[in-house]
Coordinates of C-alpha atoms in Angstrom, one line a residue:
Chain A
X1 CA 13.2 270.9 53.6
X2 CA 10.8 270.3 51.0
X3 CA 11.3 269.9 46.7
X4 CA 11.0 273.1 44.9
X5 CA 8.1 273.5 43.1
X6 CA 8.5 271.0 40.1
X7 CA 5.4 271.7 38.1
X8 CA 4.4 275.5 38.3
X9 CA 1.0 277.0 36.7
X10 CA 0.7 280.5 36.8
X11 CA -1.9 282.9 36.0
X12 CA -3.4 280.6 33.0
X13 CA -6.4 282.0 31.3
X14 CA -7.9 281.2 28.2
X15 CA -10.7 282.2 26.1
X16 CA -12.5 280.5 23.2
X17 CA -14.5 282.4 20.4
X18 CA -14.0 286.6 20.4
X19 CA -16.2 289.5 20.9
X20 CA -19.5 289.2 22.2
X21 CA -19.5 285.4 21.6
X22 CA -16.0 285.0 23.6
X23 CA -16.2 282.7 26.9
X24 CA -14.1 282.2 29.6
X25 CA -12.5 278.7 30.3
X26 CA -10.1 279.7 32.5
X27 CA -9.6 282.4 34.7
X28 CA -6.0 283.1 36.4
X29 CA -5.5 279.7 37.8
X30 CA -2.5 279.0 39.5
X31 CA -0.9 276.4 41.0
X32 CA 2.0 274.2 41.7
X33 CA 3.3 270.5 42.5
X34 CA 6.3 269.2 44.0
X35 CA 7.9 266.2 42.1
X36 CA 6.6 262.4 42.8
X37 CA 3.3 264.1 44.1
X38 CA 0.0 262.8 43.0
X39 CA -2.7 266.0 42.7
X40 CA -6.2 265.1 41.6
X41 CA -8.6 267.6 40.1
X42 CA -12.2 267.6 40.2
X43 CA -14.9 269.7 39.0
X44 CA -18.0 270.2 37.4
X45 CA -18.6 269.4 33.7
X46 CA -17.2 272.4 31.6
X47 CA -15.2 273.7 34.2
X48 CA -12.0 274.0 32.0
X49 CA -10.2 271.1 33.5
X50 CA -9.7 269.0 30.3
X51 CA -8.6 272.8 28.6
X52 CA -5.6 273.2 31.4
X53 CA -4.4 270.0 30.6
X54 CA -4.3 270.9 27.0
X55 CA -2.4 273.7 27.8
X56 CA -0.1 271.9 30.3
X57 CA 0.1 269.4 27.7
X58 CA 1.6 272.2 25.2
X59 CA -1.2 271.5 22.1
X60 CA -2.8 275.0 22.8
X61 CA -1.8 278.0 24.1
X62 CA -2.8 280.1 27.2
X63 CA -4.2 283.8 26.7
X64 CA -1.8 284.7 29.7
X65 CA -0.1 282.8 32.2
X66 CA 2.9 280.7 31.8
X67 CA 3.4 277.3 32.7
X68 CA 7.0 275.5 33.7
X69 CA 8.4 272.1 34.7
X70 CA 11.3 272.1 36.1
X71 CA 11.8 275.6 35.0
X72 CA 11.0 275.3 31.1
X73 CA 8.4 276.5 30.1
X74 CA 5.6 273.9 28.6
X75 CA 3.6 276.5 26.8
X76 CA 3.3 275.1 23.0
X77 CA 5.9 272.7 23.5
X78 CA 4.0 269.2 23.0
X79 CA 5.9 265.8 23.7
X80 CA 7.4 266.8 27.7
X81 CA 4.2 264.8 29.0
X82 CA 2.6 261.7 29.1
X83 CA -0.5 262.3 28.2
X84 CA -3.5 259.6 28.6
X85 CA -6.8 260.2 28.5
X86 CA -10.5 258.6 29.1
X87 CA -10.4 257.2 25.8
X88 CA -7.6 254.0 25.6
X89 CA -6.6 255.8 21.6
X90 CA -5.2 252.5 20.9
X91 CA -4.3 252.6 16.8
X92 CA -6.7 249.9 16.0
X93 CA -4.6 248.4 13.3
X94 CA -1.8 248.1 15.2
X95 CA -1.2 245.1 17.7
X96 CA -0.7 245.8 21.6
X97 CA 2.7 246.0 21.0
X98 CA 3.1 248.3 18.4
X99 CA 0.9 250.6 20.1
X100 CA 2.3 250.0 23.8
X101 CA 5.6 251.3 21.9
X102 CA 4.5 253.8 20.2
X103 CA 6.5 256.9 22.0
X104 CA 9.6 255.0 22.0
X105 CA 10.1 254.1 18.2
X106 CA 8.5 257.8 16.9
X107 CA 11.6 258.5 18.5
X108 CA 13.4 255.9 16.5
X109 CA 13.8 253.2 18.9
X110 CA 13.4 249.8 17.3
X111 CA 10.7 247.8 18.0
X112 CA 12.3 245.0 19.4
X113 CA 14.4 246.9 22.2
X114 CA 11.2 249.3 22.8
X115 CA 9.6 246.1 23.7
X116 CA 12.5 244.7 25.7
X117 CA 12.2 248.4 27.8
X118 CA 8.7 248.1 28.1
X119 CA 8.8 244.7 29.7
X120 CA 8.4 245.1 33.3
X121 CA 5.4 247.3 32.7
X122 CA 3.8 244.9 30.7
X123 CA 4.6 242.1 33.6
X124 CA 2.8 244.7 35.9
X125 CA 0.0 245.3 34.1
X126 CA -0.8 241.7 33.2
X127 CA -0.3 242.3 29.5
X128 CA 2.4 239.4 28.5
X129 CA -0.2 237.2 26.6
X130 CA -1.5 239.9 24.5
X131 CA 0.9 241.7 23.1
X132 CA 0.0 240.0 19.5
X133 CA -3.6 240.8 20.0
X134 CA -5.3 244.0 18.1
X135 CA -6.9 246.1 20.6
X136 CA -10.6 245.0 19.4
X137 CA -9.8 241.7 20.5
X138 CA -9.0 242.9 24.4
X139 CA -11.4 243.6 26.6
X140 CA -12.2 247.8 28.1
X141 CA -10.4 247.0 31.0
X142 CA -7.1 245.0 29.3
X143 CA -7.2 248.3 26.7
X144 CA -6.7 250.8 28.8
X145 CA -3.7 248.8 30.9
X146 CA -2.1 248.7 27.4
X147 CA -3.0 252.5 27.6
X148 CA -1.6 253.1 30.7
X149 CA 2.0 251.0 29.9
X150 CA 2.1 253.3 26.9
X151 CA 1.8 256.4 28.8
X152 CA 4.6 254.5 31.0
X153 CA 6.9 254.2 27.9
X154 CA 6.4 258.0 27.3
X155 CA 9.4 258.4 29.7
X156 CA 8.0 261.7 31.0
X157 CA 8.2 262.3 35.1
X158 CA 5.3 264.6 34.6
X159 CA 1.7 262.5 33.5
X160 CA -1.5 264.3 32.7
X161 CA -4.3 261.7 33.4
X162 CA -7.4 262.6 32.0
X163 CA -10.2 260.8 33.6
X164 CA -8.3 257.6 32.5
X165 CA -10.9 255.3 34.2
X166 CA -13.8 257.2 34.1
X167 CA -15.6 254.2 31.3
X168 CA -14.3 251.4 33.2
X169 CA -16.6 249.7 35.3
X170 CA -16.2 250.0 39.6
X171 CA -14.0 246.8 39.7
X172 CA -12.0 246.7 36.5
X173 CA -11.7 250.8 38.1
X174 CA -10.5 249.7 41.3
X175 CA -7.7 247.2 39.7
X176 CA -6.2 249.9 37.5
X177 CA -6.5 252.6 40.4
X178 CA -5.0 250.3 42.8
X179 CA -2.3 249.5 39.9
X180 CA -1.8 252.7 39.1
X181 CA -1.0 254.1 42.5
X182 CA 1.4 251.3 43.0
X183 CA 3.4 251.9 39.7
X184 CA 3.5 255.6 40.4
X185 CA 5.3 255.1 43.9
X186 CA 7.8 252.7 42.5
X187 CA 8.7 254.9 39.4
X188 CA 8.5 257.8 41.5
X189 CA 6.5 259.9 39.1
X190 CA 4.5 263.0 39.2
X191 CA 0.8 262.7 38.3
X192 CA -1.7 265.5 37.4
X193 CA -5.2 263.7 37.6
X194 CA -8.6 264.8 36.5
X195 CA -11.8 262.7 38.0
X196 CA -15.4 263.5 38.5
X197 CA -15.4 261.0 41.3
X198 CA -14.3 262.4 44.6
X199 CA -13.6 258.5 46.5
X200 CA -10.7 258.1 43.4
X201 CA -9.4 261.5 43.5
X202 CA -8.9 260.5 48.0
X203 CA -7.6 256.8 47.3
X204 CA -4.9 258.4 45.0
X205 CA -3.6 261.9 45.6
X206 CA -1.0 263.6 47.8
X207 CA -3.4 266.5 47.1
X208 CA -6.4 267.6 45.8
X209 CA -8.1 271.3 43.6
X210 CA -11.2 271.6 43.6
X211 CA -12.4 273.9 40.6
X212 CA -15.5 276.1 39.6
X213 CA -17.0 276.6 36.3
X214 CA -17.8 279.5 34.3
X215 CA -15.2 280.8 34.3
X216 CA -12.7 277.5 35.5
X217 CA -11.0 278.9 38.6
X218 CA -9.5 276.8 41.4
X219 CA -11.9 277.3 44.4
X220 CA -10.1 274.9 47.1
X221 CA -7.1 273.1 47.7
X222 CA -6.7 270.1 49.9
X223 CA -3.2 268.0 51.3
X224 CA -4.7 264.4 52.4
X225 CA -3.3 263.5 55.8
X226 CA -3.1 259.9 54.9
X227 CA 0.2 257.6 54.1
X228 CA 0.4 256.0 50.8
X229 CA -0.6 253.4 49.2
X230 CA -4.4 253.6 50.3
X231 CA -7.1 251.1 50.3
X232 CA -10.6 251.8 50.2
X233 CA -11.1 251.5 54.0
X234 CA -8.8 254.4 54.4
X235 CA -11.6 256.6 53.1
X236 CA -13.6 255.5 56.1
X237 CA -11.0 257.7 58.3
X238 CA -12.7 260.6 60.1
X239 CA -10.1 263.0 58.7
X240 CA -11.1 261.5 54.8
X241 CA -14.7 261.1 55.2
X242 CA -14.6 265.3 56.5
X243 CA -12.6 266.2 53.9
X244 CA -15.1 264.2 51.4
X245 CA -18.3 266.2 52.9
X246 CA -16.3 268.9 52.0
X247 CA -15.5 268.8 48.7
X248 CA -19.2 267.4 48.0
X249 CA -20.3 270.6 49.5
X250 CA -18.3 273.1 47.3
X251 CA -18.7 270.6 44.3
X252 CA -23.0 270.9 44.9
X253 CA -22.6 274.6 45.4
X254 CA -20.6 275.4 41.8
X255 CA -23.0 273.2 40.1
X256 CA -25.8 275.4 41.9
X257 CA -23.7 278.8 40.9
X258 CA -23.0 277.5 37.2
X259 CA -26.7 276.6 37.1
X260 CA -27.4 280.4 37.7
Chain B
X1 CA -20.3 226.3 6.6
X2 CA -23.4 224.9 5.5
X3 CA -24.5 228.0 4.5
X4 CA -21.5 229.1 2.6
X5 CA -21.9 225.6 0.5
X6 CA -25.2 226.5 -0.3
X7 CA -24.6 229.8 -1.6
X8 CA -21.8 228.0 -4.0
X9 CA -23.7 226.2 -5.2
X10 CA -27.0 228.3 -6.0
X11 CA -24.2 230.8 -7.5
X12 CA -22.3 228.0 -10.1
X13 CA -26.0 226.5 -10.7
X14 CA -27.4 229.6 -11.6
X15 CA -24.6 229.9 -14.0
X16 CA -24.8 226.9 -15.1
X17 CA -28.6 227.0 -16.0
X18 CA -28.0 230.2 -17.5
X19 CA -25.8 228.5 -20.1
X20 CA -28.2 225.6 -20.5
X21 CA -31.0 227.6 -21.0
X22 CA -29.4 230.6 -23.3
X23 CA -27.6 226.8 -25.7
X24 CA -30.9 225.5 -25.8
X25 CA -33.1 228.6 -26.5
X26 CA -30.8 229.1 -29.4
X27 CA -30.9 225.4 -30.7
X28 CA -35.2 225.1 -30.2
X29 CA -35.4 228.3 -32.1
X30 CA -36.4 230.0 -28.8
X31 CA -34.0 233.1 -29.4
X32 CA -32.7 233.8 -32.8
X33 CA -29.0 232.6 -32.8
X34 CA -28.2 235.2 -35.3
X35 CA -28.5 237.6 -32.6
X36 CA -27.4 235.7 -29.5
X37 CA -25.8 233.2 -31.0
X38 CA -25.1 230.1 -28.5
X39 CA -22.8 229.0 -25.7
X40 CA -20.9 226.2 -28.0
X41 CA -20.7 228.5 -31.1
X42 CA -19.6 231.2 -29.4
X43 CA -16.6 228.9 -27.7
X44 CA -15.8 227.5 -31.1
X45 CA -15.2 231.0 -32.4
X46 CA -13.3 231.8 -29.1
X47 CA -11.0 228.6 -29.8
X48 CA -10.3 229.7 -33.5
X49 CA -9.8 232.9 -32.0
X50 CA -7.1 231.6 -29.3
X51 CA -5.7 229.3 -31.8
X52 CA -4.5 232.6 -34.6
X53 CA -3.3 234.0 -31.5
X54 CA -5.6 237.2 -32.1
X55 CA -7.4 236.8 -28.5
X56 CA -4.3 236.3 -26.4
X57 CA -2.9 239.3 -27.8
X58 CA -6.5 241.7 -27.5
X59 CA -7.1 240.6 -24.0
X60 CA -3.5 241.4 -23.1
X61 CA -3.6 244.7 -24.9
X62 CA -6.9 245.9 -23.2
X63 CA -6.1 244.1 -19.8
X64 CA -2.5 246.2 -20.1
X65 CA -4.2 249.4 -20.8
X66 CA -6.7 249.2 -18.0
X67 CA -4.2 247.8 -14.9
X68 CA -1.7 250.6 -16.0
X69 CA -4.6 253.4 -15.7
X70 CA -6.1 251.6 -13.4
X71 CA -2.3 251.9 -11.3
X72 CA -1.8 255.4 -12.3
X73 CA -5.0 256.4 -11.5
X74 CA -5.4 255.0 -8.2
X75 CA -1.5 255.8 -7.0
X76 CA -2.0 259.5 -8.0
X77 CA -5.6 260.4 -7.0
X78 CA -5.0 258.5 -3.7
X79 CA -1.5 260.6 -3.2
X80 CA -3.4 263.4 -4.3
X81 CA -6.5 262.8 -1.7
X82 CA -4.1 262.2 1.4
X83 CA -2.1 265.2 0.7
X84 CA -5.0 267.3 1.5
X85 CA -4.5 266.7 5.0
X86 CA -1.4 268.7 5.5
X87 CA -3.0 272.0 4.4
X88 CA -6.9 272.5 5.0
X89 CA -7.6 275.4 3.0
X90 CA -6.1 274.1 0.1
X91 CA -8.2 271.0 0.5
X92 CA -11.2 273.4 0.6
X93 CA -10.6 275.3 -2.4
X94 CA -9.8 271.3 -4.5
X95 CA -12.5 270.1 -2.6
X96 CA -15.7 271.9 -5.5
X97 CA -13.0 271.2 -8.5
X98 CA -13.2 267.0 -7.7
X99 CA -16.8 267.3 -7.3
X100 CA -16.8 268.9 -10.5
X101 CA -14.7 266.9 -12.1
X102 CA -16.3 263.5 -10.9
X103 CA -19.2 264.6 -12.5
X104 CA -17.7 265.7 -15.8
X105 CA -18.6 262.7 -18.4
X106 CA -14.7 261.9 -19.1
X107 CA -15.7 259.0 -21.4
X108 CA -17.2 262.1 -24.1
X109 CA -13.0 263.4 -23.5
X110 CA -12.6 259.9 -25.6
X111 CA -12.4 261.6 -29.4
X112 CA -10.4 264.7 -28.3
X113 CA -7.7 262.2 -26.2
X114 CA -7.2 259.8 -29.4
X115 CA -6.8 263.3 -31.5
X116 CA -4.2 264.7 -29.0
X117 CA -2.3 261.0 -28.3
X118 CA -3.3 259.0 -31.2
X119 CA -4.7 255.6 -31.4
X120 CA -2.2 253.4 -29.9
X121 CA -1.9 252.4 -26.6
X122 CA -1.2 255.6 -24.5
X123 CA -5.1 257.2 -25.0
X124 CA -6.4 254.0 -23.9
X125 CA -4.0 254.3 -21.1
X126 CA -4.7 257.8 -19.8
X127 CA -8.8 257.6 -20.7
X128 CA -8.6 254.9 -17.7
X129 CA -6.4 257.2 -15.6
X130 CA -8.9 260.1 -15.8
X131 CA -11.7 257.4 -15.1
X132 CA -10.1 256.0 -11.6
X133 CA -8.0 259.5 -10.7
X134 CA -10.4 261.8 -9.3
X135 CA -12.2 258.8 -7.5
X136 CA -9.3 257.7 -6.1
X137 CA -8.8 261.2 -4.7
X138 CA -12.6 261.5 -3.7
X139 CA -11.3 258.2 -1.5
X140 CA -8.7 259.3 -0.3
X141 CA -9.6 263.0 0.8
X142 CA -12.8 261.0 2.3
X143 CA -10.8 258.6 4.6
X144 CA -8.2 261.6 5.8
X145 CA -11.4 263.0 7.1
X146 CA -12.3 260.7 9.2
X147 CA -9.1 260.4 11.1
X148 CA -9.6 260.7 14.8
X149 CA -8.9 264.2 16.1
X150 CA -8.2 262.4 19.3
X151 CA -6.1 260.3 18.2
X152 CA -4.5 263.3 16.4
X153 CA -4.0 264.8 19.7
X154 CA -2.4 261.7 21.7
X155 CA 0.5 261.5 18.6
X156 CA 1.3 265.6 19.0
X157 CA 1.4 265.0 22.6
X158 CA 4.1 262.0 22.0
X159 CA 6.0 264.8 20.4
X160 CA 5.4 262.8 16.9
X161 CA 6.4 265.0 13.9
X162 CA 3.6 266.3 11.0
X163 CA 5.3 263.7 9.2
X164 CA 5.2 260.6 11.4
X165 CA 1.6 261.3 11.9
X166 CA 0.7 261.4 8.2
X167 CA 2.6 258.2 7.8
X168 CA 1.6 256.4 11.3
X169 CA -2.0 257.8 11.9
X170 CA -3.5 259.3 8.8
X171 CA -2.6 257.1 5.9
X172 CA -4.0 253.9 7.8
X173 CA -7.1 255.5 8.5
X174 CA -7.9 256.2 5.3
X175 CA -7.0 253.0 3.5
X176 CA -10.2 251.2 4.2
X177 CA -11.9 254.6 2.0
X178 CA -9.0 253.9 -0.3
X179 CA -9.8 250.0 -0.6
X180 CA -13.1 250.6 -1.1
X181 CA -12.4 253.4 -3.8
X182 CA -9.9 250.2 -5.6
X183 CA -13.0 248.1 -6.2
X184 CA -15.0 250.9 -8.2
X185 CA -11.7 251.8 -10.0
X186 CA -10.7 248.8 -11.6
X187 CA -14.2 248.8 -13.3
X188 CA -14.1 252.3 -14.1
X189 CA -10.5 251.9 -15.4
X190 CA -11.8 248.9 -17.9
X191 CA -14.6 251.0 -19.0
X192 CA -12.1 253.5 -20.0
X193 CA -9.8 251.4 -21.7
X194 CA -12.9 249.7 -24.0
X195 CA -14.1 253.1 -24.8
X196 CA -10.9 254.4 -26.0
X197 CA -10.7 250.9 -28.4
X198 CA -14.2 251.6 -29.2
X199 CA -13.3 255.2 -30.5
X200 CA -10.3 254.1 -32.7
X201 CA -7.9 251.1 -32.1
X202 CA -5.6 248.8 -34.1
X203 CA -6.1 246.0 -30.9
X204 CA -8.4 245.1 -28.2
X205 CA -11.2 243.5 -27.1
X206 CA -13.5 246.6 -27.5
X207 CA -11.5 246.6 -31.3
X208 CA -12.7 243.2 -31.5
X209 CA -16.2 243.6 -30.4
X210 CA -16.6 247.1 -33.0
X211 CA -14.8 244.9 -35.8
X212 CA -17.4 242.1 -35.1
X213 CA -20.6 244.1 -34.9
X214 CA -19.2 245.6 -38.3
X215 CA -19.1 242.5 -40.5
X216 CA -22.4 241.1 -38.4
X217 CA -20.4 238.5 -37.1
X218 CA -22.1 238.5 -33.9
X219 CA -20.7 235.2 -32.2
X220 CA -17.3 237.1 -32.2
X221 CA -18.9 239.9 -30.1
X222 CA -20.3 237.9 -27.9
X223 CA -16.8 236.3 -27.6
X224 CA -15.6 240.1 -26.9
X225 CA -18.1 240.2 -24.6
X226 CA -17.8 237.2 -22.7
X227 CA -14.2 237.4 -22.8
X228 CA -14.8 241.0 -21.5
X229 CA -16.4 239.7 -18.7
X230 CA -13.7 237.0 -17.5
X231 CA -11.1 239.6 -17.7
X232 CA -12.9 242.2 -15.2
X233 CA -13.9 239.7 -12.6
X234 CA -10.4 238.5 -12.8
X235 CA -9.1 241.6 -12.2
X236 CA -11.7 242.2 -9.7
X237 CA -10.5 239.1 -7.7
X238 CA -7.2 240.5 -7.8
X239 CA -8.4 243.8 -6.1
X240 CA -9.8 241.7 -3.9
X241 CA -6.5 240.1 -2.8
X242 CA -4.9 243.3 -2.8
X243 CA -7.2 244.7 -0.4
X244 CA -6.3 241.9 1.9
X245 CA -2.9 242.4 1.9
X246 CA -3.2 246.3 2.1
X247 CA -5.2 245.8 5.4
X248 CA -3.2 243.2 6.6
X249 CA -0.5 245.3 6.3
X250 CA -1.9 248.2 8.0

């Protein structure tokens, strides 16, 4: 029997500006995710991706819709997430340590035993020698690991990844992916992941949305066949390199539309 | 390294010739002495000077005057600037009145503060506040500007309070704009401080350096002066050194 729907979206749409100058970011978009599942979302530039999360994330509100985890709702209720984005947001004075945990002592946890908590994640992530370090002296890749273990230390089931690896270059990428998927199946947790590249979004997820622009409106949904963990020659598989075409296709053609 | 010898020594030997050259202008006749007196006569006077116990007590009075301004300026203006970041519009509407107020000449305040607080120590005291206060705030209001609204955004989605992110996010950011704010303050603080003495004082180097210019006795102004100038790198260097420890601590 499968999970009851964990994370539930429904009927989100938001506008930005009013009148005449008011545009549409999102449009009705509903959907849900069972717990431990890994959904990727692609979709052109503007199409309102990075604005769901924000409202999944509680820091703005919907127009209309309502969004629920586990039944509560999430709408302006920041700090139920883990939240990461492109950008590693490492406080720059701060050594890899303070900032790794951060979530854990802004809820008064001591440093020390924050630390302590965080140290399997660190192991994982290859971070034990730099803890000391301020993140200017690490390199893109080592910054966003740190990233990553912070968003770990966040605690939350539910993570909103938001084109975490999109600066990295291909191999630094596909150390952190492979890391990444790894971590998430041994913690069990539930990921909501937005990419612009469609190999990531099939080496990671349990699921895929594709998404239109203008306004953002899911446009296809797709459950990957394959077992996890992947490796890249899994996306040589008929059934993956169909399902790749695909999304391609419907990608080219809401670029072609928003282009209109 | 090399390099950084080099520049010591080109900055003590320009010193040093500057001495040379100013002792034995004045001896050759090259400069009238009456005016610019001479290194050696001017350290004479600055020995009988140190020796009565007058000079000790001036450069502690005006040194006194300007680090407490100097504090109360900087601790205020800076609380003042960082405030701003909990309520925008209210940062809008100061944001004209410090402009204005930067600009306003408080030095030409100087003869209306000594009327109001008399000539002791307290107008010398708050003519350096009003020097460093708005400048500090200026800094201040400038660094809380340029915190990162990303950054913003990753603490509210931690759940961090208003609070903890003034404290963990926004008060770091700024202090570099608050640093750099310290070294034009402690400047600013001593010029208030020497005009205040200059307006009316019992004690002080800029006392000292009126009550020269009075009697002619030029080599004790350039004692003031001199002495002056000792003082505010001094405290300068000690800016410095705070500065470190402020962004070490950070």
């Amino acid at each position: 029997m499968p999970d009851l729907p964990y994370l539930t979206v429904d009927g989100v749409s938001k506008h930005f500006g009013a009148g005449d100058h008011a545009v549409a970011a999102l449009d009705t978009v509903s959907f849900s995710l069972e717990r431990g599942k890994f959904l990727s979302i692609l979709g052109p530039s503007g199409c309102g991706k990075t604005t769901l999360f924000n409202i999944i994330a509680g820091l703005i509100p919907p127009d209309q819709g309502t969004v629920t985890l586990n039944g509560h709702s999430l709408v302006m209720n920041p700090g139920l997430t883990g939240y990461m984005l492109q950008r590693d947001l490492l406080l720059p004075w701060r050594t890899i340590a303070d900032n790794i945990t951060l979530p854990r002592t802004l809820k008064g946890v001591k440093p020390s035993a924050a630390l302590q908590d965080a140290s399997d994640d660190i192991r994982a992530c290859g971070l034990e020698g730099m803890l000391r370090r301020k993140p200017d002296e690490l390199s893109g890749g080592q910054r966003q690991r740190a990233a990553l273990v912070r968003t770990f230390q966040t605690g939350k089931e539910l993570l909103l990844m938001d084109e975490p690896f999109g600066a990295l270059d291909p191999i630094t990428r596909l150390h952190l992916q492979q890391l990444l998927m790894r971590l998430c199946l041994t913690k069990g947790l539930t990921v909501l992941f937005v990419t612009h590249d469609v190999d990531e979004a099939l080496l990671l997820s349990d699921e895929v949305l594709v998404m239109g622009s203008s306004p953002g409106r899911i446009v296809a949904r797709y459950t990957l066949p394959q077992e996890k963990p992947r490796s890249l020659p899994t996306l040589a598989l008929p059934a993956l390199t169909a399902m790749k075409a695909d999304i391609l296709t419907l990608l080219d053609e809401e670029d072609v539309d928003d282009e209109k | 390294m090399k390099s950084k010898t080099f520049v010591q020594v080109w900055r003590w030997g320009l010193l040093i010739t500057l001495i040379v050259l100013w002792e034995a202008g004045s001896r050759t006749g090259f400069i009238d002495p009456f005016f610019f007196s001479s290194p050696t006569q001017i350290f004479r006077t600055a020995v009988v000077k140190w020796q009565s116990g007058q000079l000790p007590g001036d450069i502690a009075y005006t040194a006194s005057s300007t680090l407490l301004g100097f504090i109360l300026g900087t601790i205020t203006g800076s609380v003042l600037g960082l405030m701003f970041w909990f309520s925008r519009p209210i940062a809008m509407v100061a944001e004209p009145w410090l402009i204005v107020l930067n600009a306003l000449p408080k030095l030409a305040l100087a003869p209306v503060l000594v009327i109001l607080t008399g000539i002791g120590f307290t107008s010398k005291v708050i003519l350096a506040f009003l020097m460093t206060v708005v400048v500090a705030a200026m800094s201040a209001y400038g660094g809380v500007q340029t915190v990162d609204p990303a950054l913003q955004t990753l603490l509210v989605s931690l759940g961090a309070t208003r609070f903890q992110t003034f404290c963990r996010l926004v008060v770091p950011s700024a202090m570099p704009s608050i640093i750099t704010g310290l070294r034009v303050n402690i400047a600013l603080a001593m010029a208030g401080s020497i005009v205040g003495e200059f307006i009316a004082s019992d004690r002080g180097l800029g006392r000292m350096i009126v009550y020269a210019g009075t009697i002619f006795d030029l080599p004790l102004v350039w004692v003031g002066v001199t002495v002056l100038s000792i003082v505010s790198v001094v405290m300068y260097a000690g800016v410095v050194l705070l500065e470190r420890i402020l962004l070490r601590a950070t």
